[in-house]
Coordinates of C-alpha atoms in Angstrom, one line a residue:
Chain R
M126 CA -20.8 -49.0 -0.3
A127 CA -19.3 -51.0 2.6
Y128 CA -15.7 -51.9 2.2
K129 CA -15.1 -55.6 1.4
W130 CA -12.4 -57.8 2.7
Q131 CA -11.1 -59.4 -0.5
K132 CA -8.0 -60.5 -2.3
N133 CA -6.5 -57.1 -3.1
Y134 CA -3.2 -55.5 -2.2
A135 CA -4.6 -53.5 0.8
C136 CA -6.2 -56.6 2.5
T137 CA -3.4 -59.1 1.7
T138 CA -0.8 -56.5 2.9
V139 CA -2.8 -56.1 6.2
F140 CA -3.0 -59.9 6.5
A141 CA 0.8 -60.4 5.9
V142 CA 2.0 -57.6 8.1
F143 CA -0.3 -58.6 11.1
R144 CA 0.3 -62.3 10.9
S145 CA 3.9 -62.7 9.9
K146 CA 6.2 -63.6 12.8
S147 CA 8.9 -61.4 11.2
M148 CA 6.5 -58.4 11.4
L149 CA 3.7 -57.7 13.9
D150 CA 3.4 -61.3 14.9
Q151 CA -0.3 -61.2 16.0
Q152 CA -1.0 -65.0 16.0
T153 CA -4.6 -64.8 17.1
V154 CA -5.4 -63.6 13.6
P155 CA -6.9 -66.7 11.8
S156 CA -4.5 -68.3 9.4
A157 CA -7.3 -68.5 6.8
F158 CA -7.3 -65.2 4.9
D159 CA -11.1 -65.2 4.3
Q160 CA -11.8 -65.3 8.0
A161 CA -9.1 -62.9 9.1
G162 CA -10.9 -59.7 8.0
N163 CA -13.5 -59.8 10.8
T164 CA -10.9 -60.3 13.6
K165 CA -11.4 -57.6 16.2
L166 CA -8.3 -55.7 17.3
G167 CA -9.3 -56.1 20.9
T168 CA -8.6 -59.9 20.7
L169 CA -5.1 -59.4 19.4
T170 CA -1.9 -59.9 21.4
Y171 CA -0.9 -56.2 21.5
F172 CA -4.2 -55.1 23.0
P173 CA -4.1 -54.6 26.9
R174 CA -6.9 -56.6 28.5
T175 CA -6.3 -56.4 32.3
N176 CA -5.3 -52.8 32.5
T177 CA -7.5 -50.1 30.9
D178 CA -5.0 -47.3 31.5
A179 CA -5.3 -44.7 28.7
T180 CA -1.5 -44.1 28.5
L181 CA -0.8 -47.8 28.2
L182 CA -3.3 -48.2 25.3
D183 CA -2.0 -45.1 23.6
N184 CA 1.6 -46.5 23.8
Q185 CA 0.5 -49.9 22.4
A186 CA -1.4 -48.3 19.5
T187 CA 1.5 -46.1 18.7
M188 CA 3.9 -49.0 18.5
M189 CA 1.5 -51.0 16.3
A190 CA 0.9 -48.0 14.0
N191 CA 4.6 -47.2 13.7
M192 CA 5.6 -50.7 12.9
F193 CA 2.7 -51.4 10.6
V194 CA 3.6 -48.5 8.4
N195 CA 7.4 -49.2 8.6
H196 CA 6.8 -52.8 7.5
M197 CA 4.3 -51.9 4.8
A198 CA 6.8 -49.4 3.3
N199 CA 9.5 -52.1 3.2
L200 CA 7.2 -54.5 1.3
G201 CA 7.2 -52.4 -1.9
V202 CA 3.5 -52.7 -2.6
I203 CA 2.6 -49.0 -2.7
N204 CA 2.2 -47.4 -6.1
E205 CA 1.6 -43.9 -5.0
M206 CA -0.2 -41.9 -2.3
E207 CA -3.8 -40.9 -2.9
E208 CA -2.9 -37.4 -1.8
E209 CA 0.5 -36.1 -2.8
G210 CA 2.8 -35.3 0.1
T211 CA 1.2 -37.8 2.5
T212 CA 3.9 -38.9 5.0
K213 CA 4.4 -42.0 7.0
H214 CA 3.4 -40.0 10.1
D215 CA 0.1 -39.1 8.5
V216 CA -0.8 -42.7 8.0
K217 CA 0.5 -43.7 11.4
Q218 CA -1.7 -41.1 13.1
K219 CA -4.8 -42.4 11.3
L220 CA -4.0 -46.0 12.2
K221 CA -3.2 -45.1 15.8
D222 CA -6.8 -44.1 16.4
I223 CA -8.0 -47.4 14.8
F224 CA -5.5 -49.5 16.9
K225 CA -6.8 -48.0 20.1
D226 CA -10.3 -49.3 19.4
G227 CA -10.7 -52.9 20.3
S228 CA -14.0 -53.2 18.4
K229 CA -12.3 -52.3 15.0
T230 CA -11.3 -55.2 12.7
L231 CA -8.5 -56.0 10.2
K232 CA -11.0 -55.0 7.5
D233 CA -11.2 -51.5 9.1
V234 CA -7.4 -51.3 9.0
A235 CA -7.4 -52.3 5.3
E236 CA -10.1 -49.7 4.5
T237 CA -8.1 -46.9 6.3
I238 CA -4.9 -47.5 4.3
D239 CA -6.8 -48.1 1.1
K240 CA -8.2 -44.6 1.4
M241 CA -4.8 -43.0 1.8
I242 CA -2.7 -45.2 -0.5
K243 CA -2.9 -46.3 -4.1
F244 CA -1.6 -49.9 -4.3
F245 CA -0.4 -51.6 -7.5
D246 CA -3.7 -53.2 -8.2
E247 CA -5.5 -49.9 -8.4
E248 CA -5.9 -47.6 -11.4
Chain I
M134 CA -4.7 -83.0 24.8
K135 CA -2.0 -80.5 25.6
L136 CA -4.8 -77.9 25.9
A137 CA -6.7 -80.1 28.3
V138 CA -3.6 -80.4 30.5
I139 CA -3.1 -76.7 30.5
A140 CA -6.8 -76.1 31.4
Y141 CA -6.5 -78.6 34.3
L142 CA -3.4 -76.9 35.6
L143 CA -5.1 -73.5 35.5
V144 CA -8.1 -74.8 37.4
C145 CA -5.8 -76.2 40.0
F146 CA -3.9 -72.9 40.1
F147 CA -7.1 -70.8 40.7
L148 CA -8.9 -73.2 43.1
P149 CA -6.9 -72.1 46.2
V150 CA -7.9 -68.5 45.8
Q151 CA -11.6 -69.3 45.8
A152 CA -13.5 -69.4 49.1
S153 CA -15.9 -72.3 49.5
T154 CA -17.6 -72.5 46.1
P155 CA -15.3 -74.0 43.5
S156 CA -17.3 -72.7 40.5
F157 CA -16.3 -69.9 38.1
E158 CA -18.9 -67.4 37.1
E159 CA -18.9 -66.7 33.4
T160 CA -18.8 -63.0 32.4
F161 CA -20.7 -62.0 29.3
G162 CA -22.2 -58.9 27.9
L163 CA -23.7 -56.8 25.1
D164 CA -22.4 -53.6 23.6
L165 CA -25.0 -50.8 24.0
F166 CA -22.9 -48.1 22.3
D167 CA -19.6 -48.6 20.5
K168 CA -18.0 -45.8 18.5
G169 CA -14.4 -45.1 18.2
K170 CA -12.7 -45.1 21.6
N171 CA -16.1 -44.7 23.3
K172 CA -18.0 -47.7 24.5
V173 CA -20.9 -48.6 26.8
R174 CA -21.5 -52.2 27.6
L175 CA -24.1 -54.1 29.6
G176 CA -22.7 -57.2 31.2
M177 CA -22.9 -59.7 34.1
F178 CA -20.2 -59.5 36.7
S179 CA -19.8 -61.9 39.6
N180 CA -17.5 -62.4 42.6
E181 CA -15.4 -65.5 43.0
S182 CA -17.9 -67.4 45.1
G183 CA -20.7 -66.6 42.8
D184 CA -22.9 -65.4 45.7
T185 CA -22.8 -61.8 44.5
S186 CA -23.5 -60.9 41.0
S187 CA -25.1 -58.1 39.2
W188 CA -25.9 -56.8 35.8
S189 CA -23.7 -53.7 35.4
I190 CA -23.0 -51.0 32.9
D191 CA -19.3 -50.9 32.0
F192 CA -18.4 -47.6 30.3
K193 CA -15.3 -46.1 28.8
L194 CA -15.2 -42.7 27.0
N195 CA -12.1 -41.0 25.7
K196 CA -11.1 -37.9 23.8
D197 CA -7.5 -37.1 22.8
I198 CA -6.6 -33.6 21.7
G199 CA -3.1 -33.1 20.1
I200 CA -1.4 -29.8 20.7
G201 CA 0.8 -28.9 17.8
Q202 CA 2.6 -31.4 15.6
P203 CA 5.0 -34.0 17.0
S204 CA 8.6 -32.7 16.7
Y205 CA 10.0 -35.2 14.2
P206 CA 13.8 -34.8 13.9
N207 CA 14.0 -37.2 11.0
K208 CA 11.6 -35.6 8.4
D209 CA 13.4 -37.0 5.4
K210 CA 12.9 -40.6 6.6
D211 CA 9.2 -39.8 7.1
Q212 CA 8.6 -39.9 3.3
F213 CA 7.5 -43.0 1.5
I214 CA 10.1 -44.3 -1.0
L215 CA 8.0 -45.9 -3.8
P216 CA 9.3 -48.7 -6.0
T217 CA 10.1 -47.5 -9.5
T218 CA 9.1 -50.8 -11.1
G219 CA 6.2 -53.1 -10.2
P220 CA 5.3 -54.6 -6.8
V221 CA 8.0 -56.6 -5.0
F222 CA 5.4 -59.3 -3.9
T223 CA 2.4 -60.7 -5.5
M224 CA -0.8 -61.0 -3.6
D225 CA -0.4 -64.8 -3.3
E226 CA 3.1 -64.3 -1.9
L227 CA 1.7 -61.9 0.7
L228 CA -0.9 -64.5 1.7
A229 CA 2.0 -67.1 2.1
I230 CA 3.9 -64.6 4.2
G231 CA 0.9 -64.1 6.4
Q232 CA 0.9 -67.9 6.9
N233 CA 4.6 -67.7 7.8
D234 CA 5.6 -69.7 4.7
Y235 CA 8.6 -68.1 3.1
S236 CA 9.7 -71.1 1.1
D237 CA 8.8 -69.8 -2.4
L238 CA 10.3 -66.3 -2.0
S239 CA 13.4 -65.3 -4.0
D240 CA 16.6 -64.1 -2.2
I241 CA 15.7 -60.6 -3.2
Q242 CA 12.3 -60.9 -1.7
K243 CA 13.6 -62.4 1.5
E244 CA 16.1 -59.6 1.7
R245 CA 13.3 -57.1 1.4
L246 CA 11.1 -58.9 3.9
F247 CA 13.8 -59.2 6.6
A248 CA 15.4 -55.8 5.9
A249 CA 16.3 -54.1 9.1
I250 CA 13.9 -51.3 10.0
D251 CA 15.4 -47.9 10.6
H252 CA 13.8 -47.2 13.9
S253 CA 15.2 -43.7 14.2
V254 CA 12.2 -42.4 12.1
D255 CA 10.1 -43.0 15.2
D256 CA 12.1 -40.7 17.5
Y257 CA 9.9 -37.8 18.5
S258 CA 8.1 -35.9 21.3
V259 CA 4.5 -34.8 21.5
F260 CA 2.2 -32.9 23.8
H261 CA -1.5 -33.7 24.1
I262 CA -4.6 -33.3 26.3
N263 CA -6.7 -36.4 27.2
L264 CA -10.2 -36.4 28.6
S265 CA -11.5 -39.8 29.8
A266 CA -14.3 -41.3 31.8
E267 CA -14.5 -45.0 32.9
G268 CA -16.3 -47.1 35.4
L269 CA -18.6 -49.9 36.3
L270 CA -22.1 -49.0 37.4
A271 CA -23.9 -52.0 39.0
L272 CA -27.7 -51.9 38.3
D273 CA -28.0 -53.2 41.9
K274 CA -26.5 -50.2 43.7
E275 CA -25.1 -52.2 46.6
K276 CA -23.1 -54.5 44.3
N277 CA -20.3 -52.6 42.6
L278 CA -17.9 -55.5 42.2
K279 CA -14.8 -54.3 40.5
D280 CA -13.9 -50.7 40.0
F281 CA -14.8 -47.1 40.8
T282 CA -16.1 -44.4 38.5
Q283 CA -13.5 -41.9 37.4
F284 CA -13.4 -38.8 35.2
R285 CA -10.0 -37.7 34.3
A286 CA -8.4 -34.7 32.5
Q287 CA -4.7 -34.6 31.8
G288 CA -2.0 -32.8 29.9
T289 CA 0.8 -35.0 28.9
Y290 CA 4.2 -34.7 27.3
K291 CA 5.4 -37.9 25.6
K292 CA 8.8 -38.9 24.3
W293 CA 8.9 -41.8 21.9
R294 CA 12.3 -43.4 21.4
D295 CA 13.1 -45.6 18.4
N296 CA 10.2 -48.1 19.0
Q297 CA 12.2 -49.4 22.0
Y298 CA 10.9 -47.3 24.9
T299 CA 8.8 -44.3 25.8
Y300 CA 8.4 -42.0 28.8
G301 CA 6.3 -39.0 29.7
G302 CA 4.6 -37.1 32.3
G303 CA 2.2 -34.3 33.0
I304 CA -0.6 -32.9 35.2
F305 CA -4.0 -34.3 35.9
A306 CA -7.3 -33.8 37.7
T307 CA -9.8 -36.5 38.5
Y308 CA -13.2 -36.9 39.9
E309 CA -13.7 -40.3 41.6
T310 CA -16.8 -41.8 43.0
D311 CA -18.1 -45.1 44.3
Q312 CA -21.0 -46.7 42.4
S313 CA -23.7 -45.2 44.6
N314 CA -22.2 -41.8 44.5
D315 CA -22.3 -41.6 48.3
N316 CA -18.6 -41.0 48.4
A317 CA -16.7 -38.8 45.9
Q318 CA -13.5 -36.8 45.9
I319 CA -11.4 -34.7 43.6
A320 CA -7.7 -35.4 43.1
Y321 CA -5.2 -33.3 41.2
G322 CA -1.4 -33.7 40.8
V323 CA 1.4 -34.9 38.7
S324 CA 1.9 -38.2 36.8
V325 CA 4.9 -39.8 35.2
N326 CA 5.1 -43.0 33.2
A327 CA 7.5 -45.2 31.2
Q328 CA 7.1 -48.3 29.0
F329 CA 9.9 -50.6 27.9
Y330 CA 9.6 -53.1 25.1
F331 CA 11.5 -56.4 25.4
H332 CA 12.2 -56.4 21.7
Q333 CA 12.6 -53.3 19.6
G334 CA 9.6 -52.8 17.3
K335 CA 7.6 -55.6 18.8
A336 CA 4.4 -54.6 20.8
N337 CA 3.8 -58.1 22.3
E338 CA 6.0 -58.0 25.4
Y339 CA 6.6 -55.0 27.6
V340 CA 6.7 -53.5 31.1
F341 CA 4.6 -50.4 31.8
L342 CA 5.1 -48.3 34.9
K343 CA 3.1 -45.2 36.1
L344 CA 3.4 -43.1 39.2
D345 CA 0.9 -40.4 40.3
Y346 CA 1.2 -38.0 43.2
A347 CA -2.0 -36.1 44.1
Q348 CA -3.6 -33.8 46.5
V349 CA -7.0 -35.1 47.3
D350 CA -10.0 -33.0 48.4
P351 CA -12.4 -35.3 50.4
T352 CA -15.2 -32.7 50.8
D353 CA -17.8 -35.2 49.4
N354 CA -16.3 -38.3 50.8
T355 CA -18.9 -39.1 53.5
Q356 CA -17.1 -42.2 54.6
R357 CA -13.9 -40.4 55.4
L358 CA -15.7 -37.4 57.0
A359 CA -17.6 -39.8 59.3
I360 CA -14.3 -41.3 60.5
L361 CA -12.6 -37.9 61.0
N362 CA -15.6 -36.2 62.6
G363 CA -16.2 -33.9 59.6
D364 CA -12.5 -32.9 59.0
K365 CA -12.4 -31.8 55.4
S366 CA -8.6 -31.3 55.2
T367 CA -7.0 -32.3 52.0
F368 CA -4.5 -35.1 52.0
H369 CA -1.8 -36.5 49.7
R370 CA -1.9 -39.8 47.9
W371 CA 0.6 -41.9 45.9
E372 CA -0.6 -44.2 43.1
M373 CA 1.6 -46.8 41.5
D374 CA 0.7 -48.9 38.5
A375 CA 2.9 -51.7 37.1
T376 CA 1.8 -53.9 34.3
V377 CA 3.8 -56.6 32.5
Q378 CA 2.9 -58.6 29.4
F379 CA 4.9 -61.5 28.1
Q380 CA 4.6 -64.6 26.0
I381 CA 5.6 -68.2 26.9
S382 CA 6.7 -71.1 24.8
V383 CA 3.4 -72.9 25.0
Q384 CA 1.7 -72.7 21.6
E385 CA -1.9 -72.7 22.9
I386 CA -1.2 -69.6 25.2
D387 CA -1.1 -66.3 23.4
K388 CA 0.1 -64.2 26.3
V389 CA 0.1 -63.6 30.0
E390 CA -0.7 -60.2 31.6
L391 CA 0.0 -59.2 35.2
S392 CA -1.1 -55.8 36.6
Y393 CA -0.7 -54.3 40.1
R394 CA -2.1 -51.0 41.3
Y395 CA -1.3 -49.6 44.7
F396 CA -2.6 -46.4 46.5
Y397 CA -1.0 -45.0 49.6
E398 CA -1.7 -42.0 51.8
P399 CA 1.5 -41.0 53.6
G400 CA 1.0 -39.7 57.2
A401 CA -2.6 -40.7 57.3
P402 CA -4.5 -39.9 60.5
T403 CA -4.7 -42.9 62.9
E404 CA -8.5 -43.2 62.4
V405 CA -8.0 -43.5 58.6
A406 CA -5.2 -46.1 59.0
A407 CA -7.3 -48.1 61.5
A408 CA -10.1 -48.2 59.0
G409 CA -7.8 -49.6 56.4
M410 CA -8.3 -46.6 54.2
N411 CA -4.7 -45.4 54.0
N412 CA -3.7 -48.0 51.4
F413 CA -5.4 -50.0 48.7
A414 CA -4.0 -52.6 46.3
L415 CA -5.4 -54.5 43.3
F416 CA -3.7 -57.3 41.5
T417 CA -5.0 -58.6 38.2
A418 CA -3.7 -61.5 36.1
G419 CA -4.9 -62.8 32.8
I420 CA -4.0 -65.8 30.7
F421 CA -5.1 -65.5 27.1
F422 CA -5.3 -68.4 24.8
Q423 CA -4.9 -68.5 21.0
K424 CA -8.4 -69.7 20.4
G425 CA -10.0 -66.7 22.3
W426 CA -10.5 -68.3 25.7
F427 CA -9.2 -66.4 28.7
I428 CA -9.0 -66.7 32.5
A429 CA -8.7 -63.5 34.5
F430 CA -8.2 -63.2 38.2
S431 CA -8.3 -60.1 40.4
D432 CA -7.7 -59.7 44.1
G433 CA -7.8 -56.6 46.3
E434 CA -9.6 -53.3 46.1
L435 CA -9.4 -49.8 44.8
P436 CA -10.4 -46.7 46.7
F437 CA -14.2 -46.7 47.1
S438 CA -14.6 -50.4 46.5
V439 CA -17.6 -51.7 48.5
Q440 CA -15.7 -54.6 49.9
K441 CA -12.5 -56.5 49.3
E442 CA -13.1 -59.2 46.7
Q443 CA -11.5 -61.8 44.7
I444 CA -13.0 -62.1 41.2
V445 CA -12.4 -64.8 38.7
E446 CA -13.6 -64.3 35.2
L447 CA -13.7 -67.1 32.6
G448 CA -14.5 -65.9 29.2
W449 CA -14.3 -66.3 25.5
S450 CA -13.9 -63.7 22.9
H451 CA -14.7 -64.4 19.2
S452 CA -15.0 -62.2 16.2
F453 CA -18.2 -63.4 14.5
N454 CA -18.3 -63.4 10.7

């Protein structure tokens, strides 16, 4: 079944981390939560638009993945990892591939972390 | 109102670079294939005067192969520390944080939210191989307007330092061709790059620099061979790439991007220099608005461009629900 953008910890965490000026500060994400899930990553501030250099895109995706996980870890919303022993680096690597793809959406980011992390609203 | 003033100023800014026709050509397109980092798109591209335009296929394919694990010196910091009690924030509080409204948060929550990140966890080095292909193929073969086709393989070492800067380098080999495949050449050499972020841990503002030095085999470059009476000697080429992205204090504008690429053949034969084939430069600028509109301008040419062009693109990107 397709993943749904809804009011759960995975999606609200993605929304908070992406939009908050004290975190990733991606202000092209709509301020209305319901509309934010379909926002394509290629329209966000971090995504290079005039230069398609692979190294530049890799660097930008790395920075976003690093900081997303660092901020999420600080927020204290993670109950446990789906797989014991999953490190921050493991989550960062998965997210880096997503962040390199401009056609992916915030919903895809939420789905990715939801598969690796058990949040407090999950059994 | 403010937006209208900005739009007027932008039009005034771009008008002088246009030739005789003061109209912008809108660029639009359709994704034919879109999976992961691989994308093929059909779109309309036009030059600045609007007298040359063509449906083109814009493609970008990429495969990254990591060699070994990144050497993480801070393995202990790489573990998630999980709260022993319940969540620190409710979902409603997270929604408020996303709207940059911190008014209802407790002191403890604010402390948590604004806690200094320990950036030393992201201090590592990694080696990887990257295979990529990108280009713009005009359906009308005489009208390649923007870029040249390139296949590239490279092995790269990257050092990532504390979410503040990164640098790296490696070796590469590329196959470059013009849109009609009449001219092609192979280049191989070394590449170094560095990227500096204006604010630690913030991806929005940076400077990116890349320098390549290559030996080029022009065996299939008919244009060059014609100028040099069939001389197939290899030559050397420098490529410099500088890109800067920054934000300005105008609320409607999300960011500004400026990019400059320069190719130079040192010691080029007189005939090559006389034909203007010993150096190429391409400048690209883009202003991106909060609501999805953007204006992009490019001037110059890359190796194998059909002709020197100024291209203005006016576009709008939107994520449909």
